[in-house]
Short mmCIF file of C-alpha atoms in Angstrom, two decimals:
data_model
loop_
_atom_site.label_atom_id
_atom_site.label_comp_id
_atom_site.label_asym_id
_atom_site.label_seq_id
_atom_site.Cartn_x
_atom_site.Cartn_y
_atom_site.Cartn_z
CA UNK T 1494 0.29 0.03 0.28
CA UNK T 1495 2.92 2.49 0.77
CA UNK T 1496 4.29 1.72 -2.74
CA UNK T 1497 0.65 2.29 -4.64
CA UNK T 1498 0.63 5.54 -2.27
CA UNK T 1499 4.20 7.02 -3.33
CA UNK T 1500 3.40 5.95 -7.01
CA UNK T 1501 0.37 8.38 -6.51
CA UNK T 1502 2.21 10.83 -5.04
CA UNK T 1503 4.85 10.76 -7.82
CA UNK T 1504 2.37 10.60 -10.88
CA UNK T 1505 0.65 13.63 -8.91
CA UNK T 1506 4.12 15.33 -8.88
CA UNK T 1507 4.49 14.45 -12.74
CA UNK T 1508 1.13 15.98 -13.97
CA UNK T 1509 1.75 19.12 -11.86
CA UNK T 1510 5.38 19.57 -13.84
CA UNK T 1511 3.27 18.93 -16.99
CA UNK T 1512 1.05 21.15 -16.19
CA UNK T 1513 3.64 23.94 -15.00
CA UNK T 1514 5.46 23.42 -18.57
CA UNK T 1515 2.49 23.15 -20.66
CA UNK T 1516 0.09 25.82 -19.13
CA UNK T 1517 -3.53 25.00 -17.75
CA UNK T 1518 -4.97 24.74 -20.71
CA UNK T 1519 -2.55 23.03 -22.89
CA UNK T 1520 -2.40 25.67 -25.61
CA UNK T 1521 -0.03 28.51 -26.34
CA UNK T 1522 -0.53 31.85 -24.39
CA UNK T 1523 0.66 35.11 -25.93
CA UNK T 1524 2.27 37.33 -23.48
CA UNK T 1525 2.80 41.29 -25.11
CA UNK T 1526 4.80 43.23 -23.36
CA UNK T 1527 4.82 47.11 -24.62
CA UNK T 1528 6.71 50.76 -23.36
CA UNK T 1529 5.74 53.78 -24.61
CA UNK T 1530 8.11 56.17 -26.51
CA UNK T 1531 11.25 54.28 -26.04
CA UNK T 1532 14.21 54.64 -28.83
CA UNK T 1533 15.50 51.51 -30.14
CA UNK T 1534 18.97 52.58 -28.96
CA UNK T 1535 18.09 53.36 -25.29
CA UNK T 1536 18.18 49.89 -24.19
CA UNK T 1537 21.52 48.23 -22.91
CA UNK T 1538 21.60 45.27 -25.48
CA UNK T 1539 20.93 47.76 -28.04
CA UNK T 1540 23.89 49.45 -27.19
CA UNK T 1541 22.76 52.18 -24.72
CA UNK T 1542 26.19 53.53 -22.10
CA UNK T 1543 23.83 54.30 -19.48
CA UNK T 1544 25.12 51.94 -16.11
CA UNK T 1545 22.21 49.55 -15.80
CA UNK T 1546 19.41 51.19 -17.84
CA UNK T 1547 17.50 47.90 -18.87
CA UNK T 1548 18.37 44.88 -16.85
CA UNK T 1549 15.14 42.85 -17.64
CA UNK T 1550 14.77 43.72 -21.67
CA UNK T 1551 18.66 42.61 -21.71
CA UNK T 1552 17.60 39.29 -19.93
CA UNK T 1553 14.56 38.61 -22.25
CA UNK T 1554 16.71 39.79 -25.07
CA UNK T 1555 19.60 36.74 -24.05
CA UNK T 1556 16.48 34.07 -23.75
CA UNK T 1557 14.86 34.92 -27.26
CA UNK T 1558 15.42 36.34 -30.69
CA UNK T 1559 16.19 40.38 -31.19
CA UNK T 1560 15.60 41.97 -34.61
CA UNK T 1561 18.10 44.24 -35.40
CA UNK T 1562 15.98 45.35 -38.16
CA UNK T 1563 12.38 46.09 -36.74
CA UNK T 1564 9.97 49.22 -36.89
CA UNK T 1565 6.55 50.44 -36.26
CA UNK T 1566 4.55 51.48 -39.26
CA UNK T 1567 3.52 54.57 -37.93
CA UNK T 1568 5.75 56.39 -34.69
CA UNK T 1569 2.55 57.54 -33.14
CA UNK T 1570 0.54 55.85 -29.57
CA UNK T 1571 -2.85 54.71 -30.90
CA UNK T 1572 -2.07 54.48 -34.76
CA UNK T 1573 0.56 52.04 -34.19
CA UNK T 1574 -0.98 49.71 -31.86
CA UNK T 1575 -4.40 50.05 -34.05
CA UNK T 1576 -1.48 48.45 -36.90
CA UNK T 1577 -0.53 45.80 -34.53
CA UNK T 1578 -3.99 44.48 -33.94
CA UNK T 1579 -5.27 44.87 -37.47
CA UNK T 1580 -2.24 43.89 -39.83
CA UNK T 1581 -3.11 46.71 -41.51
CA UNK T 1582 -1.68 50.53 -42.87
CA UNK T 1583 -3.84 53.07 -41.08
CA UNK T 1584 -5.77 54.18 -44.11
CA UNK T 1585 -6.79 50.84 -44.59
CA UNK T 1586 -8.01 50.33 -40.69
CA UNK T 1587 -9.33 53.83 -40.26
CA UNK T 1588 -7.15 54.64 -37.41
CA UNK T 1589 -5.24 57.30 -39.34
CA UNK T 1590 -4.55 59.47 -36.14
CA UNK T 1591 -6.39 58.90 -32.63
CA UNK T 1592 -9.57 57.69 -33.68
CA UNK T 1593 -11.32 54.12 -33.24
CA UNK T 1594 -10.56 51.54 -36.01
CA UNK T 1595 -13.52 51.07 -38.86
CA UNK T 1596 -15.92 48.55 -37.04
CA UNK T 1597 -16.01 46.49 -40.66
CA UNK T 1598 -12.10 45.69 -39.87
CA UNK T 1599 -11.36 42.35 -38.05
CA UNK T 1600 -9.01 42.37 -35.10
CA UNK T 1601 -6.74 40.00 -33.89
CA UNK T 1602 -8.66 39.76 -30.41
CA UNK T 1603 -11.70 38.93 -32.13
CA UNK T 1604 -9.99 35.93 -33.97
CA UNK T 1605 -8.38 34.62 -30.72
CA UNK T 1606 -11.73 35.32 -28.42
CA UNK T 1607 -13.59 32.68 -31.35
CA UNK T 1608 -10.65 30.74 -30.74
CA UNK T 1609 -11.46 30.36 -26.79
CA UNK T 1610 -8.72 32.27 -25.82
CA UNK T 1611 -8.56 35.01 -22.61
CA UNK T 1612 -8.16 38.52 -23.36
CA UNK T 1613 -6.56 41.02 -21.22
CA UNK T 1614 -4.81 44.49 -21.15
CA UNK T 1615 -3.16 46.44 -18.58
CA UNK T 1616 -2.56 50.21 -19.40
CA UNK T 1617 -3.26 52.51 -22.31
CA UNK T 1618 -6.66 50.94 -22.75
CA UNK T 1619 -7.85 53.91 -24.63
CA UNK T 1620 -5.35 53.55 -27.77
CA UNK T 1621 -7.14 50.60 -28.89
CA UNK T 1622 -11.09 51.55 -29.82
CA UNK T 1623 -14.18 50.76 -30.17
CA UNK T 1624 -13.98 48.44 -27.25
CA UNK T 1625 -16.51 46.02 -28.84
CA UNK T 1626 -13.45 45.32 -31.05
CA UNK T 1627 -11.26 44.05 -28.92
CA UNK T 1628 -13.45 41.28 -26.80
CA UNK T 1629 -11.37 42.34 -23.55
CA UNK T 1630 -12.29 39.84 -20.45
CA UNK T 1631 -10.06 41.94 -18.22
CA UNK T 1632 -9.24 45.85 -19.12
CA UNK T 1633 -6.88 47.50 -16.60
CA UNK T 1634 -7.13 51.22 -16.59
CA UNK T 1635 -3.54 52.94 -16.16
CA UNK T 1636 -5.24 54.50 -13.00
CA UNK T 1637 -5.43 51.40 -11.29
CA UNK T 1638 -1.67 50.93 -12.19
CA UNK T 1639 -0.25 53.82 -10.37
CA UNK T 1640 -0.98 55.90 -13.80
CA UNK T 1641 0.73 53.16 -15.58
CA UNK T 1642 3.95 53.61 -13.67
CA UNK T 1643 4.16 51.42 -11.15
CA UNK T 1644 5.84 47.52 -11.77
CA UNK T 1645 4.33 46.39 -8.35
CA UNK T 1646 1.01 46.80 -9.27
CA UNK T 1647 1.67 45.45 -13.01
CA UNK T 1648 2.89 42.11 -11.23
CA UNK T 1649 -0.20 41.85 -9.06
CA UNK T 1650 -2.53 42.55 -12.07
CA UNK T 1651 -0.46 39.99 -14.09
CA UNK T 1652 -0.54 37.40 -11.85
CA UNK T 1653 -4.19 37.95 -11.22
CA UNK T 1654 -5.36 37.87 -14.79
CA UNK T 1655 -3.11 34.42 -15.88
CA UNK T 1656 -4.82 32.80 -12.73
CA UNK T 1657 -8.24 33.92 -13.61
CA UNK T 1658 -7.53 32.18 -17.16
CA UNK T 1659 -5.77 29.09 -15.54
CA UNK T 1660 -9.28 28.84 -13.39
CA UNK T 1661 -11.26 28.93 -16.40
CA UNK T 1662 -9.01 26.28 -18.54
CA UNK T 1663 -8.60 28.87 -21.39
CA UNK T 1664 -5.56 29.62 -23.14
CA UNK T 1665 -4.74 33.68 -22.60
CA UNK T 1666 -3.71 36.91 -24.50
CA UNK T 1667 -2.18 39.57 -22.45
CA UNK T 1668 -1.12 42.88 -23.21
CA UNK T 1669 0.69 44.62 -20.98
CA UNK T 1670 1.54 48.41 -21.26
CA UNK T 1671 3.95 50.51 -19.45
CA UNK T 1672 3.29 53.96 -19.79
CA UNK T 1673 7.10 54.77 -19.16
CA UNK T 1674 8.95 56.57 -20.59
CA UNK T 1675 6.55 58.52 -22.02
CA UNK T 1676 6.19 62.34 -20.82
CA UNK T 1677 5.70 63.24 -17.83
CA UNK T 1678 8.85 62.32 -17.22
CA UNK T 1679 10.13 61.13 -13.85
CA UNK T 1680 12.51 62.85 -11.61
CA UNK T 1681 15.87 62.16 -12.60
CA UNK T 1682 18.08 59.78 -10.50
CA UNK T 1683 20.92 59.08 -13.24
CA UNK T 1684 24.15 61.48 -13.10
CA UNK T 1685 24.39 63.86 -16.22
CA UNK T 1686 27.84 62.55 -16.99
CA UNK T 1687 26.43 59.06 -17.07
CA UNK T 1688 23.77 59.96 -19.26
CA UNK T 1689 24.12 59.63 -23.13
CA UNK T 1690 22.76 62.10 -25.63
CA UNK T 1691 21.62 60.39 -29.12
CA UNK T 1692 23.10 61.80 -31.92
CA UNK T 1693 20.15 63.70 -33.32
CA UNK T 1694 20.29 65.69 -30.54
CA UNK T 1695 23.09 68.67 -29.30
CA UNK T 1696 24.73 68.23 -26.11
CA UNK T 1697 23.24 70.94 -24.06
CA UNK T 1698 22.87 71.35 -20.24
CA UNK T 1699 18.91 71.20 -20.57
CA UNK T 1700 19.27 68.71 -22.99
CA UNK T 1701 21.05 66.79 -20.80
CA UNK T 1702 18.67 66.93 -17.99
CA UNK T 1703 15.61 65.37 -19.95
CA UNK T 1704 17.14 63.24 -21.16
CA UNK T 1705 18.49 62.33 -17.39
CA UNK T 1706 14.79 62.18 -16.60
CA UNK T 1707 13.73 59.98 -19.59
CA UNK T 1708 16.32 57.57 -18.89
CA UNK T 1709 14.71 57.46 -15.39
CA UNK T 1710 11.97 56.63 -16.49
CA UNK T 1711 12.96 53.96 -18.92
CA UNK T 1712 14.55 52.18 -16.13
CA UNK T 1713 11.52 52.24 -14.32
CA UNK T 1714 9.66 51.33 -17.65
CA UNK T 1715 12.12 48.18 -17.53
CA UNK T 1716 11.36 47.11 -13.79
CA UNK T 1717 7.38 46.79 -15.06
CA UNK T 1718 8.72 44.87 -18.01
CA UNK T 1719 10.93 42.02 -15.18
CA UNK T 1720 7.90 42.29 -12.67
CA UNK T 1721 5.65 41.47 -15.35
CA UNK T 1722 7.69 38.80 -16.58
CA UNK T 1723 7.81 37.31 -12.96
CA UNK T 1724 4.61 37.20 -12.86
CA UNK T 1725 4.01 34.65 -15.50
CA UNK T 1726 7.30 32.36 -14.18
CA UNK T 1727 5.17 32.31 -10.89
CA UNK T 1728 2.05 31.06 -12.33
CA UNK T 1729 3.95 28.37 -13.88
CA UNK T 1730 3.24 29.76 -17.69
CA UNK T 1731 6.48 30.78 -18.79
CA UNK T 1732 7.30 27.84 -20.90
CA UNK T 1733 4.07 27.64 -22.43
CA UNK T 1734 4.27 31.47 -23.79
CA UNK T 1735 5.20 32.96 -26.69
CA UNK T 1736 6.62 36.35 -25.18
CA UNK T 1737 6.61 40.08 -27.50
CA UNK T 1738 8.56 43.10 -26.26
CA UNK T 1739 8.30 46.53 -28.47
CA UNK T 1740 8.01 50.02 -28.09
CA UNK T 1741 5.57 51.84 -29.70
CA UNK T 1742 7.27 54.05 -31.19
CA UNK T 1743 10.82 56.52 -30.73
CA UNK T 1744 11.52 58.47 -28.08
CA UNK T 1745 9.46 62.02 -27.35
CA UNK T 1746 12.56 64.31 -28.76
CA UNK T 1747 12.71 66.37 -31.73
CA UNK T 1748 13.84 63.83 -34.86
CA UNK T 1749 12.09 60.94 -33.15
CA UNK T 1750 8.54 60.24 -32.72
CA UNK T 1751 5.67 61.53 -34.56
CA UNK T 1752 8.13 61.42 -37.68
CA UNK T 1753 9.55 58.96 -40.36
CA UNK T 1754 12.75 58.73 -39.62
CA UNK T 1755 15.10 55.76 -38.59
CA UNK T 1756 14.88 57.11 -34.79
CA UNK T 1757 11.21 57.41 -35.12
CA UNK T 1758 10.32 53.66 -36.30
CA UNK T 1759 12.96 51.57 -35.47
CA UNK T 1760 12.06 49.40 -32.01
CA UNK T 1761 13.66 47.21 -29.79
CA UNK T 1762 11.37 44.27 -30.82
CA UNK T 1763 12.47 40.99 -28.99
CA UNK T 1764 10.57 37.40 -29.18
CA UNK T 1765 11.24 34.57 -26.91
CA UNK T 1766 9.25 31.27 -27.44
CA UNK T 1767 10.53 28.61 -25.21
CA UNK T 1768 11.31 25.29 -27.31
CA UNK T 1769 10.97 27.24 -30.47
CA UNK T 1770 13.37 30.43 -30.94
CA UNK T 1771 16.97 29.62 -30.08
CA UNK T 1772 17.96 31.87 -27.18
CA UNK T 1773 20.04 34.63 -27.80
CA UNK T 1774 19.92 35.47 -31.22
CA UNK T 1775 20.08 38.61 -32.79
CA UNK T 1776 18.76 38.81 -36.29
CA UNK T 1777 20.23 41.38 -38.57
CA UNK T 1778 18.88 39.45 -41.94
CA UNK T 1779 15.20 40.40 -41.48
CA UNK T 1780 13.02 43.21 -41.39
CA UNK T 1781 10.20 43.06 -39.86
CA UNK T 1782 7.44 46.07 -39.52
CA UNK T 1783 3.78 46.69 -37.08
CA UNK T 1784 1.45 45.15 -39.60
CA UNK T 1785 3.43 41.67 -39.41
CA UNK T 1786 2.36 40.98 -35.49
CA UNK T 1787 -1.36 39.92 -36.23
CA UNK T 1788 -0.39 37.58 -39.18
CA UNK T 1789 2.45 36.22 -37.01
CA UNK T 1790 0.29 35.60 -34.19
CA UNK T 1791 -2.02 33.69 -35.72
CA UNK T 1792 0.65 31.03 -37.71
CA UNK T 1793 2.08 30.64 -34.01
CA UNK T 1794 -1.27 29.95 -32.39
CA UNK T 1795 -2.34 27.78 -35.64
CA UNK T 1796 -5.31 30.18 -36.46
CA UNK T 1797 -6.49 30.74 -39.95
CA UNK T 1798 -4.64 34.18 -41.27
CA UNK T 1799 -7.30 36.93 -41.96
CA UNK T 1800 -8.27 38.55 -45.40
CA UNK T 1801 -7.05 41.80 -46.61
CA UNK T 1802 -4.33 42.05 -44.06
CA UNK T 1803 -1.28 43.91 -45.36
CA UNK T 1804 1.69 42.30 -43.29
CA UNK T 1805 3.03 38.57 -43.30
CA UNK T 1806 4.16 36.41 -40.57
CA UNK T 1807 7.64 35.61 -39.63
CA UNK T 1808 7.43 32.50 -38.06
CA UNK T 1809 9.34 31.06 -40.57
CA UNK T 1810 12.30 33.37 -39.17
CA UNK T 1811 11.47 32.41 -35.46
CA UNK T 1812 11.65 28.57 -36.11
CA UNK T 1813 15.57 29.38 -37.80
CA UNK T 1814 14.50 29.77 -41.73
CA UNK T 1815 14.83 32.92 -44.02
CA UNK T 1816 12.10 34.49 -45.78
CA UNK T 1817 12.57 36.64 -49.31
CA UNK T 1818 11.63 40.15 -49.66
CA UNK T 1819 11.72 41.11 -45.90
CA UNK T 1820 14.75 44.10 -47.08
CA UNK T 1821 12.01 46.84 -47.21
CA UNK T 1822 9.67 48.47 -44.98
CA UNK T 1823 7.29 51.18 -45.38
CA UNK T 1824 6.25 53.62 -42.70
CA UNK T 1825 3.84 56.28 -42.76
CA UNK T 1826 2.39 59.03 -40.88
CA UNK T 1827 -0.68 60.95 -40.98
CA UNK T 1828 -1.44 63.68 -37.76
CA UNK T 1829 -0.51 64.44 -34.61
CA UNK T 1830 -2.55 63.80 -31.62
CA UNK T 1831 -3.75 67.46 -31.80
CA UNK T 1832 -5.05 66.61 -35.11
CA UNK T 1833 -2.16 68.77 -37.06
CA UNK T 1834 -1.78 67.05 -40.84
CA UNK T 1835 1.71 65.92 -41.54
CA UNK T 1836 1.27 63.25 -44.06
CA UNK T 1837 4.75 61.47 -44.61
CA UNK T 1838 5.84 58.47 -46.27
CA UNK T 1839 9.33 56.48 -45.83
CA UNK T 1840 11.12 53.30 -47.57
CA UNK T 1841 13.41 52.09 -45.42
CA UNK T 1842 15.93 49.69 -45.97
CA UNK T 1843 19.02 47.36 -43.77
CA UNK T 1844 21.19 50.98 -44.88
CA UNK T 1845 19.64 53.35 -46.97
CA UNK T 1846 16.11 55.43 -46.73
CA UNK T 1847 14.17 57.54 -48.31
CA UNK T 1848 11.03 59.94 -47.25
CA UNK T 1849 8.45 62.15 -49.00
CA UNK T 1850 7.21 65.10 -46.94
CA UNK T 1851 4.05 66.07 -48.74
CA UNK T 1852 3.33 68.63 -46.29
CA UNK T 1853 6.70 70.51 -46.90
CA UNK T 1854 5.92 73.68 -48.32
CA UNK T 1855 8.21 76.16 -47.15
CA UNK T 1856 5.35 78.01 -45.37
CA UNK T 1857 3.85 74.95 -43.11
CA UNK T 1858 5.66 74.72 -39.16
CA UNK T 1859 5.77 71.46 -37.98
CA UNK T 1860 4.30 71.37 -34.32
CA UNK T 1861 4.28 68.46 -32.20
CA UNK T 1862 4.48 67.23 -28.50
CA UNK T 1863 8.18 66.36 -28.55
CA UNK T 1864 8.85 70.08 -28.53
CA UNK T 1865 7.32 70.33 -24.97
CA UNK T 1866 9.79 70.20 -22.00
CA UNK T 1867 13.32 71.57 -21.78
CA UNK T 1868 14.50 70.16 -25.04
CA UNK T 1869 13.41 72.02 -27.52
CA UNK T 1870 13.63 75.72 -25.86
CA UNK T 1871 17.21 75.03 -25.38
CA UNK T 1872 18.04 74.21 -29.04
CA UNK T 1873 15.92 77.43 -30.07
CA UNK T 1874 17.49 79.46 -27.75
CA UNK T 1875 21.11 78.40 -28.53
CA UNK T 1876 19.94 78.56 -32.15
CA UNK T 1877 20.43 82.44 -31.71
CA UNK T 1878 24.58 81.77 -31.78
CA UNK T 1879 25.20 78.25 -33.21
CA UNK T 1880 24.65 78.32 -36.87
CA UNK T 1881 24.38 74.63 -36.97
CA UNK T 1882 21.74 74.21 -34.67
CA UNK T 1883 19.93 76.71 -36.10
CA UNK T 1884 19.83 75.03 -39.46
CA UNK T 1885 18.68 71.92 -37.42
CA UNK T 1886 15.48 74.23 -35.87
CA UNK T 1887 14.57 75.38 -39.32
CA UNK T 1888 15.16 71.79 -40.94
CA UNK T 1889 12.25 70.38 -38.10
CA UNK T 1890 10.28 72.95 -38.45
CA UNK T 1891 9.87 73.11 -42.51
CA UNK T 1892 11.71 70.14 -43.91
CA UNK T 1893 12.05 69.54 -47.71
CA UNK T 1894 10.12 67.52 -50.04
CA UNK T 1895 12.42 64.91 -49.99
CA UNK T 1896 15.25 62.96 -47.58
CA UNK T 1897 17.83 60.35 -48.54
CA UNK T 1898 20.13 58.87 -45.96
CA UNK T 1899 22.72 56.09 -45.62
CA UNK T 1900 21.58 55.20 -42.03
CA UNK T 1901 24.67 52.76 -42.08
CA UNK T 1902 26.92 55.60 -41.75
CA UNK T 1903 24.09 58.52 -40.75
CA UNK T 1904 22.04 56.58 -38.31
CA UNK T 1905 20.91 60.08 -36.79
CA UNK T 1906 19.88 61.54 -40.34
CA UNK T 1907 22.11 63.83 -40.36
CA UNK T 1908 23.24 64.45 -44.04
CA UNK T 1909 20.58 64.57 -46.58
CA UNK T 1910 22.02 63.07 -49.61
CA UNK T 1911 18.71 64.05 -51.83
CA UNK T 1912 20.64 66.56 -54.06
CA UNK T 1913 23.90 63.95 -54.17
CA UNK T 1914 24.88 63.34 -57.57
CA UNK T 1915 26.76 60.23 -56.89
CA UNK T 1916 23.21 59.10 -54.99
CA UNK T 1917 21.17 60.26 -58.23
CA UNK T 1918 20.50 56.70 -59.38
CA UNK T 1919 19.52 55.26 -55.50
CA UNK T 1920 16.98 58.28 -55.37
CA UNK T 1921 15.23 57.51 -58.47
CA UNK T 1922 15.01 53.40 -57.50
CA UNK T 1923 13.98 54.72 -54.04
CA UNK T 1924 11.12 56.54 -55.94
CA UNK T 1925 10.08 54.13 -58.13
CA UNK T 1926 9.82 51.34 -54.84
CA UNK T 1927 7.72 54.33 -53.57
CA UNK T 1928 5.47 54.65 -55.97
CA UNK T 1929 5.20 50.94 -56.29
CA UNK T 1930 4.37 50.66 -52.72
CA UNK T 1931 1.74 53.22 -52.91
CA UNK T 1932 0.00 51.95 -55.76
CA UNK T 1933 -0.17 48.64 -54.43
CA UNK T 1934 -1.86 49.71 -50.93
CA UNK T 1935 -3.82 52.23 -52.35
CA UNK T 1936 -2.26 54.86 -50.27
CA UNK T 1937 -4.35 58.23 -50.86
CA UNK T 1938 -0.97 59.85 -51.71
CA UNK T 1939 0.01 57.80 -54.75
CA UNK T 1940 -1.59 60.38 -57.28
CA UNK T 1941 0.44 63.33 -55.32
CA UNK T 1942 3.47 61.29 -55.41
CA UNK T 1943 3.39 60.24 -58.94
CA UNK T 1944 3.21 63.94 -60.25
CA UNK T 1945 5.55 65.13 -57.97
CA UNK T 1946 8.27 62.60 -59.32
CA UNK T 1947 7.30 62.61 -62.69
CA UNK T 1948 9.97 62.96 -65.58
CA UNK T 1949 8.38 64.51 -68.81
CA UNK T 1950 6.88 61.93 -71.14
CA UNK T 1951 6.54 59.22 -68.46
CA UNK T 1952 3.44 58.91 -68.46
CA UNK T 1953 2.94 55.23 -66.64
CA UNK T 1954 5.43 56.65 -63.63
CA UNK T 1955 8.43 53.95 -64.22
CA UNK T 1956 10.74 56.53 -64.45
CA UNK T 1957 11.39 55.81 -68.50
CA UNK T 1958 9.72 56.97 -71.62
CA UNK T 1959 9.46 54.31 -73.70
CA UNK T 1960 6.90 52.76 -76.06
CA UNK T 1961 4.74 52.04 -73.46
CA UNK T 1962 4.77 55.94 -72.65
CA UNK T 1963 4.16 56.54 -76.35
CA UNK T 1964 0.99 54.70 -76.57
CA UNK T 1965 -0.29 56.31 -73.54
CA UNK T 1966 0.61 59.73 -74.93
CA UNK T 1967 -1.77 58.38 -78.64
CA UNK T 1968 -4.36 57.80 -76.21
CA UNK T 1969 -4.07 61.31 -74.92
CA UNK T 1970 -4.15 62.64 -78.03
CA UNK T 1971 -7.37 60.70 -78.93
CA UNK T 1972 -9.17 62.08 -75.58
CA UNK T 1973 -9.59 58.20 -74.12
CA UNK T 1974 -6.62 59.07 -71.33
CA UNK T 1975 -4.40 57.14 -69.41
CA UNK T 1976 -4.68 55.25 -66.09
CA UNK T 1977 -3.11 58.18 -64.01
CA UNK T 1978 -5.42 61.59 -63.72
CA UNK T 1979 -2.37 63.44 -63.85
CA UNK T 1980 -0.98 62.01 -67.05
CA UNK T 1981 -2.79 63.44 -69.54
CA UNK T 1982 -2.60 66.92 -67.99
CA UNK T 1983 1.42 66.03 -68.03
CA UNK T 1984 1.29 65.22 -71.77
CA UNK T 1985 0.99 69.09 -72.73
CA UNK T 1986 4.88 69.35 -73.21
CA UNK T 1987 4.45 72.84 -74.41
CA UNK T 1988 1.85 74.45 -72.16
CA UNK T 1989 -0.33 76.07 -74.32
CA UNK T 1990 -3.34 73.91 -72.47
CA UNK T 1991 -4.16 71.30 -75.10
CA UNK T 1992 -2.57 67.92 -76.18
CA UNK T 1993 -1.86 68.07 -80.04
CA UNK T 1994 0.67 67.35 -82.61
CA UNK T 1995 3.60 69.90 -81.37
CA UNK T 1996 3.72 67.99 -78.18
CA UNK T 1997 3.68 64.81 -79.83
CA UNK T 1998 7.01 66.14 -81.39
CA UNK T 1999 8.47 67.31 -78.54
CA UNK T 2000 7.76 63.99 -76.89
CA UNK T 2001 8.88 61.64 -79.80
CA UNK T 2002 12.26 64.15 -79.98
CA UNK T 2003 12.64 63.46 -76.16
CA UNK T 2004 12.07 59.82 -76.14
CA UNK T 2005 15.73 57.70 -76.16
CA UNK T 2006 14.34 54.67 -77.16
CA UNK T 2007 12.61 51.32 -74.96
CA UNK T 2008 13.57 51.79 -71.09
CA UNK T 2009 15.65 54.75 -71.69
CA UNK T 2010 15.42 57.30 -68.90
CA UNK T 2011 13.92 60.81 -70.31
CA UNK T 2012 16.46 63.59 -69.73
CA UNK T 2013 14.63 65.93 -67.57
CA UNK T 2014 15.61 68.91 -69.61
CA UNK T 2015 14.52 67.73 -72.58
CA UNK T 2016 11.11 70.19 -72.21
CA UNK T 2017 10.43 72.74 -69.57
#
């Protein structure tokens, strides 16, 4: 009898261990942990030199895969999160700014709810709307989390949520959102000599002070990350939970958040998937972006993909494989939280980035929340006597229509190469890629951009004047029209308000033959 009793105890112990390993539901859980307004390079694991800045994020990276070339799709809070949960660009999910998504657009949470998942969100609850589209079983407002900045409260609510899912016998999806290091910043605890000044900002006393506050907030955000992960471990679900960590956009300083530079959209995306992702992996080959989050989670959980998503699952990368066509990301911006319209688009590769600022007209002034606080006034004051800082202030406020950067040597976008003759061919290549991408996703800026970049005689906007354009020109002559609305307007090459044989002769003389780019100086 004693041996039978011992065997039962042993069996019970084994069952307990297995439950701890695979979770109460026997299905894979998902824990998404985000911080708010953290720059990619502000973590220790990504090169930040501030002492002991992010030990928990660094530890998570050592246990999973860190993506070097990961981006959010749009660098502002609510729209970035709406992209994550729909897999669609903002103009295709309805949330270009701080408004709810289109009710007709499917969400990740709807798919998870239908599959029996227990859904929860901690903090930033108002940044995913309308609420009925996100099927939250548990919603904890930032006010119940110490304004979204109390690590101990995140531990309590994470543990409570997971235990509720276990009691229900359901797998879970939890989105734990720290409000750090979003403004208002914490009181600085770092020595000013230890503060790292990113290269897109000048090194001024007030800027160091505000960065010290930012890093203090970030360290607290890292403590929140650690407490959420500790709760996961303490509930026995660590080995059966896919963890993804990222920031929603870059730091709330000039030349980062609410723009499309590298410092705006690059995010420290880390994935830990026990038994699947090899610990300590650094992926520097593939580019991923916010639109890829939803399709990746669906594939990881074995759920059907949703029609209409713009993103693509990168599960093959997580499992040790490779994916083609992951050498570019398309990032966008529409409007600030105050509702100011600043349409921008960017194509970023691993080294170069091209930007189109549709709003830049030499008169419109750029205004965003990053100009609050100490940094921007310090720059404006210093600009009175420092020509370099004066130029940076001028550029931030007014911009130019096009920007091209070699991010490998100039990650802080200080040297615009758009007028550099040595980069003319690359500029044309990125212009063509930008137009192709705009057209493929029905971007409302497509025609505006096409008209801006088009060369005389290039009616199909493929950056050359060839036989296809010849046929389209003839269509304009006969009044049939061409695919692009602006095409026939541009067929009036002698600017006499009609398209006739004189324009035909000009076009013919300019055409260098099939697939030969036309000389933009050939006609006025």
